[in-house]
Amino acid sequence: MLSWKRTGFSILCAVALCGWGQGPLRAQIRQGPPPMGLPDNQPLVGDTSALAREAQDWLVELVKINTTNPPGNEQAAAKYIAGVLTKEGITPELLDVTPGRSAVVARLRSTAVPDPSRALLLVAHMDVVGVDRNKWAVDPFGGVIKDGYLYGRGSIDDKSMVAANLAAFIALKRGNAHLNRDVIFLATADEEQFGEASLKILIAKYWDKLAAGYAINEGGKVVMKNGKVQYVGLQLAEKVSMNISVTATGKGGHSSVPSKQNPVTHLADAVGKIGDYSAPVHLTSIVRRYFEGLSAIEDDETGKWMRVIDAPDRGEHAQRVLSDMNPMWNSMMRDTIAPTILQAGVRANVIPSEAKAVLNVRLLPGDTITLLLSDLNKLVNDPSVKLDVMPDAGFAAPNSSMESDFYTLLTKVCAKEFGGAPVLPFLSTGATDSAQLRLHNVQAYGLRPFPITEEDDARVHGDDERLSLTSFAKGVDLTVRIVAEFSITH
Ligand SMILES: [Zn+2]
């Protein structure tokens, strides 16, 4: 928390303009000497609990708007958000991408002429993945609150961040804050499919409305274990998704006279070999730093392996132990290949002449598919099986910096808010909109600000997705503090 700088020009006072003392942001007096007797360490942000309760209502309403992608239908959610902003005296803009699918953007200005390189973008996506309704204990679009949790698709991914960003943005407006940079609120569509209504298209059509030097997005995590925050992972990079098709061709015919050229068995052999394969370990600088930081808080045995992960003598063994211990750690250290689709045959008594599979590959930043493909071809070693890279590759982007002033601030505020828990650079195994932003020179940081247990994290994209309301309030508080510290002159 920054203390006041008594410049006599722009200081903070303990009175918020919103309701004179009730709002979370302390307003500024821009002239005159500082009032006497105010404490030096007066925090920039006050109590955010009332704001978090408002934001909880927004989140409930957003969960009730079914934005399952496909088809998405994010325009309904965009209109709801636009209504919330309008009530605050902010002018939102709906950015139409395709019919029924819009993003919503709004800006708080610092100066008449914007400086995009300084601007802070608060981005989150409105679309959600589908549900298997039979497996849910509650209506996934009912906005059900039970036992201190909000249940619903999107309650974590990513409507919670939409609501928290909205709260931080509105707090700035209510506090009539004197901004040192433009702050842009953006709720996007089509993040889950990266399709025709996604941020890529939005950037192509509307970049002047979104351009920023810094961004907060999903992709990071605040890990809860045994009732306390174990660590905060700030996402600076992500793996790149690609697909490979595997096609086995052979001799079709009557199943009563099978031959060695049955493509089903050739495909099964190939997929089996690939499924057992582990690509070589490649420790990126982010992952090294991540394990280094984590080693201090893990149990002795795990911490010991993390500390020697790069050692010439024991490194290889340590990498194996850690890979076996946690599939996410395994995926952070190497390219992974997961067979996901198998297709062969139409009748039980007909041998097909072709059998197909799809492999989903997640490449580490900097790795190339050509090298991996060549390794896989050597491994399969079967002339009747062909591997082809499919044209739907994800986006490879540069890492966000560990040296930026925003990263330093994020680290500081997160550590303070979570009782000194370590804040670690993080490589996410999944993809987010941040790759698009990084490709446009935005220092984008993945921060999902809500403390979440591993058990609840596993419900994201699964059944009974839920977010603890206490965690939500904490995440709102953290977001408000980060945004205020970075964007208010003090
Ligand atoms: Zn998401």
Coordinates of C-alpha atoms and ligand atoms in Angstrom, one line a residue:
M1 CA 0.0 0.0 0.0
L2 CA 1.4 3.3 -0.9
S3 CA 1.4 6.1 1.5
W4 CA 0.4 9.6 0.6
K5 CA 2.7 11.9 -1.2
R6 CA 2.0 15.4 0.0
T7 CA 2.8 17.3 -3.1
G8 CA 0.2 19.9 -2.3
F9 CA -1.2 19.4 -5.7
S10 CA -2.7 16.0 -5.9
I11 CA -3.2 14.3 -2.6
L12 CA -5.6 11.7 -1.4
C13 CA -8.0 12.4 1.4
A14 CA -10.0 10.1 3.6
V15 CA -13.3 11.3 2.0
A16 CA -14.7 9.4 -0.9
L17 CA -16.8 11.4 -3.3
C18 CA -19.1 8.5 -3.7
G19 CA -21.5 9.0 -0.8
W20 CA -19.0 11.1 0.9
G21 CA -17.0 8.5 2.8
Q22 CA -18.9 5.3 1.8
G23 CA -17.1 4.4 -1.4
P24 CA -14.0 2.1 -1.4
L25 CA -11.8 4.6 -3.2
R26 CA -10.6 7.6 -1.3
A27 CA -11.0 10.7 -3.5
Q28 CA -8.5 13.4 -4.2
I29 CA -8.3 17.0 -3.5
R30 CA -6.3 18.7 -6.2
Q31 CA -5.5 22.0 -4.7
G32 CA -4.5 23.5 -1.4
P33 CA -2.3 22.2 1.4
P34 CA -2.9 18.8 2.8
P35 CA -5.3 18.6 5.7
M36 CA -3.5 18.4 9.0
G37 CA -3.5 15.4 11.2
L38 CA -4.1 12.8 8.5
P39 CA -2.0 9.7 8.9
D40 CA 0.8 9.2 6.5
N41 CA -0.1 5.6 5.8
Q42 CA -3.7 6.2 5.0
P43 CA -4.6 3.5 2.5
L44 CA -5.6 4.4 -1.0
V45 CA -8.5 2.0 -0.9
G46 CA -11.0 1.7 2.0
D47 CA -13.4 -1.1 2.8
T48 CA -14.7 -2.8 -0.4
S49 CA -17.2 -5.2 1.2
A50 CA -20.3 -3.2 0.1
L51 CA -18.9 -3.0 -3.5
A52 CA -18.2 -6.7 -3.5
R53 CA -21.9 -7.4 -2.5
E54 CA -23.0 -5.3 -5.5
A55 CA -20.5 -7.1 -7.7
Q56 CA -21.9 -10.4 -6.4
D57 CA -25.3 -9.4 -7.8
W58 CA -23.8 -8.6 -11.1
L59 CA -22.1 -12.0 -11.2
V60 CA -25.3 -13.8 -10.3
E61 CA -27.1 -12.0 -13.2
L62 CA -24.3 -12.8 -15.6
V63 CA -24.4 -16.5 -14.7
K64 CA -28.1 -16.5 -15.4
I65 CA -27.5 -15.3 -19.0
N66 CA -26.7 -18.4 -20.9
T67 CA -23.6 -17.7 -23.0
T68 CA -22.7 -21.2 -23.8
N69 CA -20.3 -21.2 -26.7
P70 CA -21.3 -22.2 -29.3
P71 CA -23.4 -20.3 -30.1
G72 CA -22.3 -17.8 -27.5
N73 CA -25.0 -15.2 -27.6
E74 CA -22.8 -12.9 -25.6
Q75 CA -24.7 -9.8 -26.8
A76 CA -27.3 -10.4 -24.0
A77 CA -24.5 -10.3 -21.4
A78 CA -22.9 -7.3 -23.1
K79 CA -26.2 -5.4 -22.9
Y80 CA -26.5 -6.3 -19.2
I81 CA -23.0 -5.0 -18.5
A82 CA -23.7 -1.9 -20.6
G83 CA -26.7 -1.2 -18.4
V84 CA -24.7 -1.4 -15.2
L85 CA -22.1 1.0 -16.6
T86 CA -24.7 3.4 -17.9
K87 CA -26.3 3.6 -14.4
E88 CA -22.9 4.8 -13.2
G89 CA -22.7 7.6 -15.7
I90 CA -20.2 5.8 -17.8
T91 CA -20.8 5.5 -21.6
P92 CA -20.2 1.9 -22.7
E93 CA -19.9 0.8 -26.3
L94 CA -21.1 -2.5 -27.7
L95 CA -18.7 -3.7 -30.3
D96 CA -20.5 -6.0 -32.7
V97 CA -18.5 -8.8 -34.0
T98 CA -21.0 -11.2 -35.6
P99 CA -24.8 -11.4 -35.3
G100 CA -25.8 -11.9 -31.7
R101 CA -22.2 -11.7 -30.5
S102 CA -20.8 -8.4 -29.1
A103 CA -18.1 -7.3 -26.8
V104 CA -18.6 -4.3 -24.5
V105 CA -15.9 -1.7 -23.9
A106 CA -15.8 1.5 -21.8
R107 CA -13.0 3.9 -21.0
L108 CA -12.1 6.2 -18.1
R109 CA -9.8 8.9 -19.5
S110 CA -6.8 10.4 -17.8
T111 CA -6.1 13.0 -20.5
A112 CA -7.9 14.5 -23.5
V113 CA -5.4 12.8 -25.8
P114 CA -5.0 9.1 -24.9
D115 CA -1.6 7.5 -24.6
P116 CA -2.3 3.9 -25.5
S117 CA 1.2 2.7 -24.3
R118 CA 0.3 3.7 -20.7
A119 CA -3.3 2.5 -20.7
L120 CA -4.5 -0.4 -18.5
L121 CA -6.9 -2.9 -20.0
L122 CA -9.2 -4.9 -17.7
V123 CA -10.3 -7.9 -19.8
A124 CA -12.4 -10.9 -19.2
H125 CA -14.6 -13.1 -21.3
M126 CA -18.4 -13.5 -21.2
D127 CA -18.8 -16.8 -23.0
V128 CA -18.7 -20.2 -21.2
V129 CA -18.3 -23.8 -22.2
G130 CA -21.3 -26.2 -22.3
V131 CA -22.7 -28.2 -19.5
D132 CA -23.9 -31.8 -19.1
R133 CA -27.0 -30.8 -17.2
N134 CA -27.7 -34.3 -15.8
K135 CA -24.4 -34.3 -13.9
W136 CA -25.1 -31.0 -12.2
A137 CA -26.7 -30.9 -8.7
V138 CA -28.2 -27.5 -9.4
D139 CA -29.4 -25.5 -12.5
P140 CA -26.1 -24.4 -14.1
F141 CA -27.8 -21.2 -15.2
G142 CA -29.9 -20.6 -12.1
G143 CA -27.4 -18.4 -10.2
V144 CA -27.9 -20.7 -7.2
I145 CA -26.3 -19.7 -3.9
K146 CA -25.8 -22.6 -1.5
D147 CA -23.6 -23.1 1.5
G148 CA -21.6 -19.9 0.9
Y149 CA -20.9 -20.8 -2.8
L150 CA -22.3 -19.4 -6.0
Y151 CA -22.9 -22.4 -8.3
G152 CA -23.1 -22.0 -12.1
R153 CA -21.3 -22.2 -15.4
G154 CA -19.0 -19.2 -15.5
S155 CA -19.1 -18.6 -11.8
I156 CA -15.3 -19.0 -12.0
D157 CA -14.5 -19.0 -15.7
D158 CA -14.7 -16.2 -16.4
K159 CA -17.8 -14.2 -15.3
S160 CA -16.3 -13.8 -11.9
M161 CA -13.5 -11.7 -13.4
V162 CA -15.9 -9.8 -15.6
A163 CA -17.7 -8.8 -12.3
A164 CA -14.5 -8.0 -10.4
N165 CA -13.1 -5.9 -13.3
L166 CA -16.4 -4.1 -13.5
A167 CA -16.3 -3.4 -9.7
A168 CA -12.7 -2.0 -9.9
F169 CA -13.6 0.1 -12.9
I170 CA -16.8 1.5 -11.3
A171 CA -14.9 2.2 -8.1
L172 CA -12.5 4.5 -10.0
K173 CA -15.5 6.4 -11.5
R174 CA -17.3 6.7 -8.2
G175 CA -14.2 7.9 -6.5
N176 CA -13.7 10.5 -9.2
A177 CA -10.1 9.4 -9.2
H178 CA -7.4 11.5 -10.8
L179 CA -6.0 8.9 -13.2
N180 CA -2.5 8.8 -14.4
R181 CA -3.4 6.5 -17.3
D182 CA -6.6 5.5 -19.2
V183 CA -8.3 2.5 -17.8
I184 CA -10.3 0.4 -20.2
F185 CA -12.9 -2.2 -19.3
L186 CA -13.5 -4.9 -21.9
A187 CA -15.7 -8.0 -21.8
T188 CA -15.0 -10.2 -24.7
A189 CA -16.9 -12.9 -26.6
D190 CA -15.8 -16.3 -28.1
E191 CA -12.8 -16.9 -25.9
E192 CA -13.6 -20.6 -25.4
Q193 CA -13.5 -21.3 -29.2
F194 CA -11.1 -18.6 -30.4
G195 CA -13.5 -18.3 -33.4
E196 CA -15.0 -15.7 -35.6
A197 CA -16.2 -13.5 -32.7
S198 CA -13.0 -13.7 -30.6
L199 CA -10.6 -11.1 -29.5
K200 CA -8.4 -11.6 -32.6
I201 CA -11.3 -10.3 -34.7
L202 CA -12.1 -7.6 -32.2
I203 CA -8.5 -6.3 -32.3
A204 CA -8.6 -6.3 -36.1
K205 CA -11.8 -4.3 -36.2
Y206 CA -11.5 -2.0 -33.2
W207 CA -7.9 -1.9 -32.0
D208 CA -8.0 1.9 -31.5
K209 CA -10.7 1.4 -28.8
L210 CA -8.7 -1.3 -27.0
A211 CA -5.1 -0.4 -27.4
A212 CA -3.2 -0.6 -24.1
G213 CA 0.3 -1.1 -22.7
Y214 CA -0.8 -3.3 -19.8
A215 CA -3.6 -5.8 -19.2
I216 CA -5.1 -7.9 -16.5
N217 CA -6.7 -11.1 -17.7
E218 CA -7.5 -14.7 -16.6
G219 CA -4.8 -17.3 -16.7
G220 CA -3.2 -16.9 -13.3
K221 CA -4.3 -18.5 -10.0
V222 CA -4.5 -17.9 -6.2
V223 CA -4.0 -21.4 -4.8
M224 CA -5.8 -22.2 -1.6
K225 CA -4.6 -25.1 0.5
N226 CA -5.6 -26.0 4.1
G227 CA -7.6 -22.9 4.5
K228 CA -4.9 -20.4 3.4
V229 CA -3.4 -19.0 0.3
Q230 CA -0.4 -21.2 -0.6
Y231 CA 0.9 -19.1 -3.5
V232 CA -0.2 -16.7 -6.3
G233 CA 0.7 -17.6 -9.9
L234 CA 0.9 -14.6 -12.2
Q235 CA 0.6 -15.8 -15.7
L236 CA 3.2 -14.3 -18.1
A237 CA 3.1 -16.9 -20.9
E238 CA 1.0 -19.8 -22.1
K239 CA 1.5 -23.0 -24.0
V240 CA 0.4 -23.0 -27.7
S241 CA -2.4 -25.4 -28.7
M242 CA -2.0 -27.3 -32.0
N243 CA -3.7 -30.4 -33.5
I244 CA -2.2 -33.2 -35.4
S245 CA -4.3 -35.6 -37.5
V246 CA -3.2 -39.3 -37.6
T247 CA -4.4 -41.2 -40.6
A248 CA -3.9 -44.9 -41.1
T249 CA -4.7 -46.4 -44.5
G250 CA -4.9 -50.1 -45.2
K251 CA -7.0 -52.8 -46.8
G252 CA -10.8 -52.8 -46.2
G253 CA -13.0 -55.8 -46.6
H254 CA -14.9 -58.5 -44.9
S255 CA -14.1 -58.9 -41.2
S256 CA -14.2 -62.7 -41.5
V257 CA -10.9 -62.6 -43.4
P258 CA -8.7 -60.1 -41.5
S259 CA -5.3 -59.1 -42.8
K260 CA -2.2 -57.4 -41.4
Q261 CA -3.2 -54.3 -43.3
N262 CA -6.2 -53.4 -41.0
P263 CA -5.8 -49.6 -40.5
V264 CA -7.6 -49.9 -37.1
T265 CA -4.8 -51.9 -35.6
H266 CA -2.1 -49.7 -37.2
L267 CA -3.8 -46.6 -35.8
A268 CA -4.2 -48.2 -32.4
D269 CA -0.5 -49.1 -32.3
A270 CA 0.5 -45.5 -33.3
V271 CA -1.8 -43.9 -30.8
G272 CA -0.6 -46.2 -28.1
K273 CA 3.0 -45.4 -28.7
I274 CA 2.3 -41.6 -28.8
G275 CA 0.2 -41.9 -25.6
D276 CA 3.2 -43.4 -23.8
Y277 CA 5.6 -40.9 -25.2
S278 CA 7.1 -38.0 -23.1
A279 CA 8.7 -35.2 -25.0
P280 CA 12.1 -34.0 -23.7
V281 CA 12.1 -31.5 -20.8
H282 CA 12.7 -27.9 -21.7
L283 CA 12.8 -25.6 -18.6
T284 CA 11.9 -22.1 -19.6
S285 CA 13.0 -19.2 -17.4
I286 CA 9.4 -18.7 -16.1
V287 CA 9.2 -22.4 -15.1
R288 CA 12.6 -22.3 -13.4
R289 CA 11.5 -19.3 -11.3
Y290 CA 8.2 -21.0 -10.6
F291 CA 9.8 -24.1 -9.1
E292 CA 12.4 -22.1 -7.3
G293 CA 9.7 -20.1 -5.5
L294 CA 7.5 -23.1 -4.9
S295 CA 10.3 -25.1 -3.4
A296 CA 10.3 -22.9 -0.4
I297 CA 6.7 -23.7 0.6
E298 CA 6.3 -27.3 -0.6
D299 CA 6.9 -30.2 1.8
D300 CA 10.6 -31.1 2.4
E301 CA 10.7 -34.0 0.0
T302 CA 9.0 -32.1 -2.9
G303 CA 11.0 -28.9 -2.3
K304 CA 14.2 -30.9 -2.4
W305 CA 13.4 -32.2 -5.9
M306 CA 12.4 -28.7 -7.1
R307 CA 15.7 -27.3 -5.9
V308 CA 17.7 -29.7 -8.0
I309 CA 15.5 -29.7 -11.1
D310 CA 18.3 -28.3 -13.2
A311 CA 21.3 -30.0 -11.5
P312 CA 23.6 -31.9 -13.9
D313 CA 23.6 -35.1 -11.7
R314 CA 20.1 -35.3 -10.2
G315 CA 18.1 -33.0 -12.5
E316 CA 16.8 -35.7 -14.8
H317 CA 15.6 -37.8 -11.9
A318 CA 14.0 -34.7 -10.2
Q319 CA 12.2 -33.9 -13.4
R320 CA 10.8 -37.4 -13.5
V321 CA 9.7 -37.4 -9.9
L322 CA 8.0 -34.0 -10.2
S323 CA 6.3 -35.0 -13.5
D324 CA 4.8 -38.1 -11.9
M325 CA 3.8 -36.1 -8.8
N326 CA 1.6 -33.5 -10.7
P327 CA 0.4 -33.6 -14.3
M328 CA 0.4 -29.8 -14.4
W329 CA 4.1 -29.7 -13.5
N330 CA 4.7 -32.3 -16.2
S331 CA 3.0 -30.2 -18.7
M332 CA 4.9 -27.0 -17.7
M333 CA 8.2 -28.8 -18.4
R334 CA 7.6 -30.3 -21.8
D335 CA 5.5 -30.3 -24.9
T336 CA 2.6 -32.6 -24.4
I337 CA 0.6 -34.7 -26.8
A338 CA -2.9 -36.0 -25.9
P339 CA -4.8 -38.2 -28.2
T340 CA -8.4 -36.9 -28.1
I341 CA -10.4 -38.2 -31.1
L342 CA -10.6 -41.7 -32.6
Q343 CA -12.6 -42.4 -35.8
A344 CA -12.8 -45.7 -37.6
G345 CA -15.4 -48.1 -39.0
V346 CA -19.1 -48.1 -39.8
R347 CA -20.2 -51.7 -39.3
A348 CA -19.1 -54.4 -36.9
N349 CA -18.4 -56.8 -39.7
V350 CA -16.6 -54.4 -42.1
I351 CA -12.9 -53.6 -41.9
P352 CA -12.5 -50.0 -42.9
S353 CA -9.8 -48.8 -45.4
E354 CA -9.0 -45.8 -43.3
A355 CA -8.8 -45.0 -39.5
K356 CA -8.2 -41.5 -38.1
A357 CA -7.2 -39.9 -34.8
V358 CA -6.6 -36.4 -33.6
L359 CA -3.8 -35.5 -31.2
N360 CA -4.0 -32.2 -29.2
V361 CA -0.5 -30.9 -28.8
R362 CA 0.5 -28.2 -26.3
L363 CA 3.9 -26.6 -27.2
L364 CA 6.0 -24.7 -24.8
P365 CA 6.7 -21.1 -25.8
G366 CA 9.6 -21.2 -28.3
D367 CA 9.2 -24.8 -29.3
T368 CA 8.3 -25.7 -32.8
I369 CA 5.9 -28.3 -34.1
T370 CA 8.3 -29.4 -36.9
L371 CA 10.7 -30.9 -34.4
L372 CA 8.0 -32.7 -32.4
L373 CA 6.4 -34.0 -35.6
S374 CA 9.7 -35.5 -36.7
D375 CA 10.2 -37.2 -33.3
L376 CA 6.6 -38.6 -33.5
N377 CA 7.2 -39.9 -37.0
K378 CA 10.3 -41.7 -35.9
L379 CA 8.4 -43.1 -32.9
V380 CA 5.5 -44.4 -34.9
N381 CA 7.7 -45.7 -37.7
D382 CA 4.9 -47.1 -39.8
P383 CA 4.6 -46.2 -43.5
S384 CA 0.8 -46.8 -43.4
V385 CA 0.4 -44.1 -40.8
K386 CA 0.6 -40.4 -41.7
L387 CA 0.8 -37.5 -39.3
D388 CA -0.3 -34.0 -40.5
V389 CA -0.4 -30.7 -38.6
M390 CA -3.9 -29.3 -38.8
P391 CA -4.5 -25.7 -39.8
D392 CA -6.1 -24.6 -36.5
A393 CA -3.0 -23.7 -34.5
G394 CA -3.1 -21.4 -31.5
F395 CA -1.1 -18.2 -31.2
A396 CA 2.5 -18.2 -30.2
A397 CA 3.3 -14.9 -28.5
P398 CA 6.2 -13.4 -26.6
N399 CA 6.2 -13.6 -22.8
S400 CA 5.1 -10.7 -20.7
S401 CA 8.0 -9.1 -18.8
M402 CA 9.0 -9.9 -15.2
E403 CA 10.7 -6.4 -15.2
S404 CA 7.7 -4.1 -15.9
D405 CA 6.5 -1.7 -13.3
F406 CA 3.1 -3.3 -13.4
Y407 CA 4.5 -6.8 -12.7
T408 CA 6.4 -5.3 -9.7
L409 CA 3.2 -3.7 -8.5
L410 CA 1.1 -6.9 -8.9
T411 CA 3.7 -8.9 -7.0
K412 CA 3.7 -6.3 -4.2
V413 CA -0.1 -6.0 -3.8
C414 CA -0.8 -9.7 -4.1
A415 CA 1.9 -10.6 -1.4
K416 CA 0.5 -7.9 0.9
E417 CA -3.1 -9.0 0.4
F418 CA -2.4 -12.7 0.9
G419 CA -0.3 -12.4 4.1
G420 CA 3.1 -12.6 2.4
A421 CA 2.3 -15.7 0.3
P422 CA 4.8 -16.1 -2.5
V423 CA 3.9 -14.6 -5.9
L424 CA 5.4 -16.7 -8.6
P425 CA 5.7 -16.2 -12.4
F426 CA 3.4 -18.8 -14.0
L427 CA 3.2 -20.5 -17.4
S428 CA -0.4 -21.6 -18.0
T429 CA -0.9 -24.9 -19.8
G430 CA -4.2 -23.7 -21.2
A431 CA -4.6 -20.8 -23.7
T432 CA -6.2 -17.4 -23.0
D433 CA -6.9 -14.2 -24.8
S434 CA -3.6 -12.9 -23.5
A435 CA -1.6 -14.4 -26.4
Q436 CA -3.5 -12.0 -28.8
L437 CA -2.7 -9.1 -26.5
R438 CA 1.0 -10.0 -26.2
L439 CA 1.2 -10.2 -30.0
H440 CA 0.1 -6.5 -29.9
N441 CA 2.8 -5.5 -27.4
V442 CA 0.5 -5.5 -24.4
Q443 CA 2.2 -6.6 -21.1
A444 CA -0.7 -8.9 -20.2
Y445 CA -0.7 -10.6 -16.8
G446 CA -2.9 -13.5 -16.0
L447 CA -4.4 -13.0 -12.6
R448 CA -7.5 -14.9 -11.4
P449 CA -7.8 -13.0 -8.2
F450 CA -10.0 -15.4 -6.2
P451 CA -8.4 -17.9 -3.8
I452 CA -9.5 -21.3 -5.0
T453 CA -8.8 -24.8 -3.8
E454 CA -7.6 -27.5 -6.2
E455 CA -10.9 -29.3 -5.8
D456 CA -12.9 -26.2 -6.9
D457 CA -10.4 -25.5 -9.7
A458 CA -11.1 -28.9 -11.1
R459 CA -14.8 -28.0 -11.6
V460 CA -13.9 -25.3 -14.1
H461 CA -15.2 -26.6 -17.5
G462 CA -16.6 -29.6 -15.4
D463 CA -19.7 -30.2 -13.3
D464 CA -21.0 -28.1 -10.5
E465 CA -18.6 -25.2 -11.1
R466 CA -18.7 -22.9 -8.1
L467 CA -17.0 -20.0 -6.4
S468 CA -16.9 -19.3 -2.7
L469 CA -18.5 -15.9 -2.0
T470 CA -15.8 -15.1 0.5
S471 CA -13.2 -15.8 -2.3
F472 CA -15.2 -13.6 -4.7
A473 CA -15.2 -10.7 -2.2
K474 CA -11.5 -11.1 -1.7
G475 CA -10.9 -11.1 -5.4
V476 CA -12.9 -8.0 -5.9
D477 CA -10.9 -6.3 -3.1
L478 CA -7.6 -7.4 -4.7
T479 CA -8.7 -6.2 -8.2
V480 CA -9.8 -2.8 -6.8
R481 CA -6.5 -2.3 -5.0
I482 CA -4.3 -3.3 -7.9
V483 CA -6.2 -1.1 -10.4
A484 CA -6.2 1.9 -8.0
E485 CA -2.5 1.6 -7.1
F486 CA -1.6 1.4 -10.7
S487 CA -3.8 4.1 -12.2
I488 CA -4.4 6.7 -9.6
T489 CA -2.0 9.6 -9.2
H490 CA -0.8 9.8 -5.6
Ligands
ZN1 ZN -11.7 -18.6 -19.3

